[in-house]
CSV table of C-alpha atoms in Angstrom, one decimal:
chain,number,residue,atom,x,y,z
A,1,UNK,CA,8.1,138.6,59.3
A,2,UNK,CA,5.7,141.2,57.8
A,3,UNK,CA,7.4,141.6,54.7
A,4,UNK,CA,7.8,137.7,54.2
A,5,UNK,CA,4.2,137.5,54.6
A,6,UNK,CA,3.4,140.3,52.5
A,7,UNK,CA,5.7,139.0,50.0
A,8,UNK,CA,4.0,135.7,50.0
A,9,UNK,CA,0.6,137.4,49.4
A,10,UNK,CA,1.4,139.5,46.3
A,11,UNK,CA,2.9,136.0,44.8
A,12,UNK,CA,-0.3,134.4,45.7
A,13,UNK,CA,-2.6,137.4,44.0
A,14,UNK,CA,0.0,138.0,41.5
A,15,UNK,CA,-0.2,134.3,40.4
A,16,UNK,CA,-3.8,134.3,40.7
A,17,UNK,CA,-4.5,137.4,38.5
A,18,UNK,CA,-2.0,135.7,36.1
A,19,UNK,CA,-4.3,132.7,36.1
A,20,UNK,CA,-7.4,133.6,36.6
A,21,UNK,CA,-8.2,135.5,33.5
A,22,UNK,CA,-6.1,132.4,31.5
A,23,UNK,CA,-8.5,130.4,33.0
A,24,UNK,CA,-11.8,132.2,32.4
A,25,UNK,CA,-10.3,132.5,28.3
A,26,UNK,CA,-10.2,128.6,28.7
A,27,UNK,CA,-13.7,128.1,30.0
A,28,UNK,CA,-15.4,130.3,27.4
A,29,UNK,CA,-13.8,128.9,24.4
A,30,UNK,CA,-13.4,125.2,25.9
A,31,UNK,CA,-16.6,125.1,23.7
A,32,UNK,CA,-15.1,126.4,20.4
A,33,UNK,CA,-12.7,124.1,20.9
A,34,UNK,CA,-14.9,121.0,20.2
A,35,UNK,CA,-15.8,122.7,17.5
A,36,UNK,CA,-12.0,123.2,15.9
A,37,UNK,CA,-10.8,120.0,17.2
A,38,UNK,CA,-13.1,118.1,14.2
A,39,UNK,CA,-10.5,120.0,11.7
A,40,UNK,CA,-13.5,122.0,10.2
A,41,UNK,CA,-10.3,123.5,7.8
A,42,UNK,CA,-10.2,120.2,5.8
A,43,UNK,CA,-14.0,119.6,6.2
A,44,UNK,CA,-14.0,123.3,4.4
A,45,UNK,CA,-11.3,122.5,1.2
A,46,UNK,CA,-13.5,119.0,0.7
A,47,UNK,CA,-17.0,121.4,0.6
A,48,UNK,CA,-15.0,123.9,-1.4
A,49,UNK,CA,-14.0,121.2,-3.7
A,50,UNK,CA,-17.3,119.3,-4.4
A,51,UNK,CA,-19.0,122.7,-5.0
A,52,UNK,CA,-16.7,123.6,-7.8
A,53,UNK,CA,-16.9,120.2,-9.1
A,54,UNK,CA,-21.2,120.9,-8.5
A,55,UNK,CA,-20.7,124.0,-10.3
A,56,UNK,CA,-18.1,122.8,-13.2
A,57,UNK,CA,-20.4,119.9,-14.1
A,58,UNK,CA,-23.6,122.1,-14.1
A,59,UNK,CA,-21.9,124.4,-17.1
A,60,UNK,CA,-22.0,120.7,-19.0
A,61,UNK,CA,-25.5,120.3,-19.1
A,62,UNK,CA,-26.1,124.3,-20.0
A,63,UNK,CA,-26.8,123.1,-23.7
A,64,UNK,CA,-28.1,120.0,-23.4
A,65,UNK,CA,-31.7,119.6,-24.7
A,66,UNK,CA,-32.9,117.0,-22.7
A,67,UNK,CA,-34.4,117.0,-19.3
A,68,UNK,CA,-31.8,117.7,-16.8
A,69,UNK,CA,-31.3,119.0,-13.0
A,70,UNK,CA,-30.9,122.2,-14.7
A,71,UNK,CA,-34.0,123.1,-15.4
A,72,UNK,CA,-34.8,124.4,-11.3
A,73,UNK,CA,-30.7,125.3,-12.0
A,74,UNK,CA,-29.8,123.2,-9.0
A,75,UNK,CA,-26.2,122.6,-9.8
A,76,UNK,CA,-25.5,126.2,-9.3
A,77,UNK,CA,-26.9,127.1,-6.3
A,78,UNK,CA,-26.1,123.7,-4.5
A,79,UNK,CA,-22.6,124.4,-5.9
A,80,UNK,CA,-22.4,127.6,-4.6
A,81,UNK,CA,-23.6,126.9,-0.8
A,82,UNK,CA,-21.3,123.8,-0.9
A,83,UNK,CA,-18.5,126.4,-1.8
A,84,UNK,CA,-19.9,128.9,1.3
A,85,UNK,CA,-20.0,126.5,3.7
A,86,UNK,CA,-16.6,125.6,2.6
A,87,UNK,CA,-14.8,129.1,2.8
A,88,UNK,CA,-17.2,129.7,5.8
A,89,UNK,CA,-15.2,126.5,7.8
A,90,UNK,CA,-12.1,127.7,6.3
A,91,UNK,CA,-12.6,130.8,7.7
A,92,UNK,CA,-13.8,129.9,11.3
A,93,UNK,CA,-10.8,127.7,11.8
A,94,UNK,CA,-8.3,130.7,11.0
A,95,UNK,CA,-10.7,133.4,13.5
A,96,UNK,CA,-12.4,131.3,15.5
A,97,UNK,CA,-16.0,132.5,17.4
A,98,UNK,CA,-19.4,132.1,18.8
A,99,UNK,CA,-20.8,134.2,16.2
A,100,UNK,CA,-18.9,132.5,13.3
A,101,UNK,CA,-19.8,128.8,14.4
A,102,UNK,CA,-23.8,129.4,14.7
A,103,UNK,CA,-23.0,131.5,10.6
A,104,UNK,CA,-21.6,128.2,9.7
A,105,UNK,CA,-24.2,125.9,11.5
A,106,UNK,CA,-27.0,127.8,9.7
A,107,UNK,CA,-25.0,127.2,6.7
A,108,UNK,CA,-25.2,123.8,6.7
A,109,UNK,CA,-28.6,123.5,7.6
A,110,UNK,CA,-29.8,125.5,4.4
A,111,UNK,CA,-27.2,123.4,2.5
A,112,UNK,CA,-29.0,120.3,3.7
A,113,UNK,CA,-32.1,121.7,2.5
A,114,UNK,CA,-31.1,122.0,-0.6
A,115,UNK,CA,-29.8,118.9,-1.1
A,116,UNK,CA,-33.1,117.5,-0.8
A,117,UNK,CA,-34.6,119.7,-3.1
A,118,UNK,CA,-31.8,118.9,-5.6
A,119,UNK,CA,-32.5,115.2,-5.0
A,120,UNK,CA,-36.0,115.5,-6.0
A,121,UNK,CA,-35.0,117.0,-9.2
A,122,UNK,CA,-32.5,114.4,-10.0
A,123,UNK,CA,-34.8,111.8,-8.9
A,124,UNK,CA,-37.4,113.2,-12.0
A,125,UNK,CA,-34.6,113.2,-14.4
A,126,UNK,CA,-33.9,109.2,-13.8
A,127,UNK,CA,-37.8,108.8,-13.9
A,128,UNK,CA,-37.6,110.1,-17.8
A,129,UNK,CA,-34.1,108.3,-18.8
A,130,UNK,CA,-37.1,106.0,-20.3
A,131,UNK,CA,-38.4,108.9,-22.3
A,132,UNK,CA,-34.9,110.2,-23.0
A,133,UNK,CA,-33.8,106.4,-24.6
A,134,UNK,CA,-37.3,106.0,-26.7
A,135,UNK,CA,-36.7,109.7,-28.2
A,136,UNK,CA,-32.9,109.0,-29.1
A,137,UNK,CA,-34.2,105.7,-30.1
A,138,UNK,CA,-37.1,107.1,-32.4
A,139,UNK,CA,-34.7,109.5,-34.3
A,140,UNK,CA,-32.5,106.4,-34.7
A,141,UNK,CA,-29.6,108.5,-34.2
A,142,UNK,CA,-26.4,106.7,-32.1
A,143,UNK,CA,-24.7,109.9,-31.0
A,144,UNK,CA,-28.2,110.3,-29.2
A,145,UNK,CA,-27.2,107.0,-26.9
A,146,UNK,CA,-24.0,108.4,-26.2
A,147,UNK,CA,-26.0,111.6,-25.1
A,148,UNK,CA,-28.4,110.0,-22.8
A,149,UNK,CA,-25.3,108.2,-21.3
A,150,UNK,CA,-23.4,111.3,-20.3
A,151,UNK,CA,-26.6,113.1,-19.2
A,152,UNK,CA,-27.1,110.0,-17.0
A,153,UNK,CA,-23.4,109.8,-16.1
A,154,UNK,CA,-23.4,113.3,-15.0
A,155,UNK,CA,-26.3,113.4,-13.0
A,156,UNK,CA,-25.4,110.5,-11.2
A,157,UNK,CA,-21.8,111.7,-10.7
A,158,UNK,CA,-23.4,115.0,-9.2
A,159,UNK,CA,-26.0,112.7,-7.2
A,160,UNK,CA,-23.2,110.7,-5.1
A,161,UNK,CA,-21.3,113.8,-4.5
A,162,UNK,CA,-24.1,115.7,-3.2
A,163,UNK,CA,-24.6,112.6,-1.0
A,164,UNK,CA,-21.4,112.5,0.5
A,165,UNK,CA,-21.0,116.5,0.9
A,166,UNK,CA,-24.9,115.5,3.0
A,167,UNK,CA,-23.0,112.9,5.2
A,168,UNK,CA,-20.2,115.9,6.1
A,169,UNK,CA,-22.5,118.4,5.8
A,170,UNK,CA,-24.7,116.1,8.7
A,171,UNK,CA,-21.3,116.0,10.9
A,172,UNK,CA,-20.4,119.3,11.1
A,173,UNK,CA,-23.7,120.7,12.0
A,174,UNK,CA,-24.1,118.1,14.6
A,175,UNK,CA,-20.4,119.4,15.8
A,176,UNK,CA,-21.4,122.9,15.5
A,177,UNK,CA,-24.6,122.3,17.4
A,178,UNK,CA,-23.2,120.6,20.9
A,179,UNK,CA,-20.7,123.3,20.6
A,180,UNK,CA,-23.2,126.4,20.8
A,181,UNK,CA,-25.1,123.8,23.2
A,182,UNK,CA,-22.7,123.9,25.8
A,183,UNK,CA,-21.5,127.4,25.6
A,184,UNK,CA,-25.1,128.3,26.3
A,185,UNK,CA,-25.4,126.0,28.9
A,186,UNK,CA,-21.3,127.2,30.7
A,187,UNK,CA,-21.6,128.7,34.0
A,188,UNK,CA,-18.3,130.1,35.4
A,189,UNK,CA,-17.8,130.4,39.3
A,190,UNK,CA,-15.5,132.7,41.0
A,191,UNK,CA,-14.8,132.3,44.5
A,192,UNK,CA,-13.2,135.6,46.4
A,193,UNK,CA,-12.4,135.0,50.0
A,194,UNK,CA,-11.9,138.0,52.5
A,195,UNK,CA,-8.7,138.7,54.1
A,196,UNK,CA,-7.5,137.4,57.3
A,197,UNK,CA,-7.6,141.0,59.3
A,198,UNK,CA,-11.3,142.0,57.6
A,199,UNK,CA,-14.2,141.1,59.9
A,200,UNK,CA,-17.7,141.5,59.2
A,201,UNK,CA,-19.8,143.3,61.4
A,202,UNK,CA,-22.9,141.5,63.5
C-alpha cells in the first residue's frame, strides 16, 4: 500500500515537473507567438524587395539634371531601412525574442518616419513637373519630354511603392506592439500545495 502510493506521487510530481516548465515556456512566448503567427518572414522578403527596388530606381535619377527626390537622397536611405526592416523580420522569424521584436518595432517606426519625409520631397518634385515641361519646352528639344516623363514615371513608381511598404510597414508595428503589450502585461501563477502528512504549526 505504501509503495503504490508512493509510486502514484512520483508519477504525479514527475508529470508535473515535466509540465510545468512546458507550460511556463508556453506562457512567456504565447506573446511572441502573435507576433510570428502574422508570417513576419514574407512580410520581410516583400520589405527586402521594395527596398532594392527603392534603391535600384534611386541609381536612375543619379544623373539626371532636373529636380528630383534625390536631391535630400531619399531613395537611398528609405531604400535601405525598407531593406533593414526586411532582414530584421527575416531574422526574427528564424530566432525569435523579446528583444528582437521591440529592434524590429522601432524599425518600423523610423521607417514610417521616413516615409513621410520622402513624401514631402516627392510631393515638391510633382509641384515643379510645371517648371520641368516649360524648360524642356523652351529648349524645344523632344528628347526633353521623354525626360520629364521618366523622371515623373519614376518618382511616381517609387511614390506607390513607398505607400504600400507604409500600409505593411503600419501592420507589423501594430502586430509588434500588442505583442510586447501583452508580454508586459503576463502574469504567471504557480500554485504549490503542502503534503498530506505536513502540518503547520498554531
Amino acid at each position: 500500500m505504501e509503495f503504490s502510493e508512493s509510486t502514484t506521487r512520483e508519477r504525479e510530481t514527475g508529470k508535473n515537473g515535466r509540465q510545468e516548465p512546458c507550460d511556463r515556456v508556453l506562457m512567456s512566448n504565447k506573446p511572441l507567438h502573435r507576433f510570428l503567427r502574422k508570417d513576419p518572414r514574407s512580410f520581410g522578403i516583400v520589405l527586402l524587395i521594395f527596398g532594392c527596388a527603392e534603391l535600384l530606381m534611386g541609381f536612375l535619377l543619379v544623373s539626371v539634371d532636373e529636380m528630383t527626390s534625390t536631391v535630400i537622397y531619399s531613395p537611398y536611405w528609405e531604400g535601405a531601412l525598407f531593406a533593414i526592416c526586411g532582414i530584421l523580420s527575416i531574422y526574427t522569424d528564424r530566432h525569435p525574442s523579446k528583444k528582437m521584436v521591440t529592434v524590429c518595432l522601432a524599425m518600423y517606426i523610423v521607417s514610417i518616419l521616413g516615409f513621410f519625409v520622402s513624401f514631402g520631397s516627392r510631393i515638391f518634385v510633382f509641384s515643379m513637373s510645371f517648371t520641368m515641361w516649360y524648360r524642356a519646352h523652351q529648349r524645344n528639344w523632344i528628347w526633353g519630354f521623354y525626360k520629364v516623363v521618366q523622371i515623373l514615371a519614376i518618382e511616381s513608381i517609387m511614390f506607390i511603392c513607398s505607400a504600400c511598404v507604409l500600409v505593411l510597414l503600419i501592420f507589423l508595428s501594430t502586430v509588434a506592439r500588442f505583442a510586447l503589450k501583452s508580454t508586459h502585461t503576463e502574469v504567471i501563477v504557480q500554485c504549490i500545495t503542502n503534503p498530506p502528512g505536513d502540518t503547520t504549526p498554531d
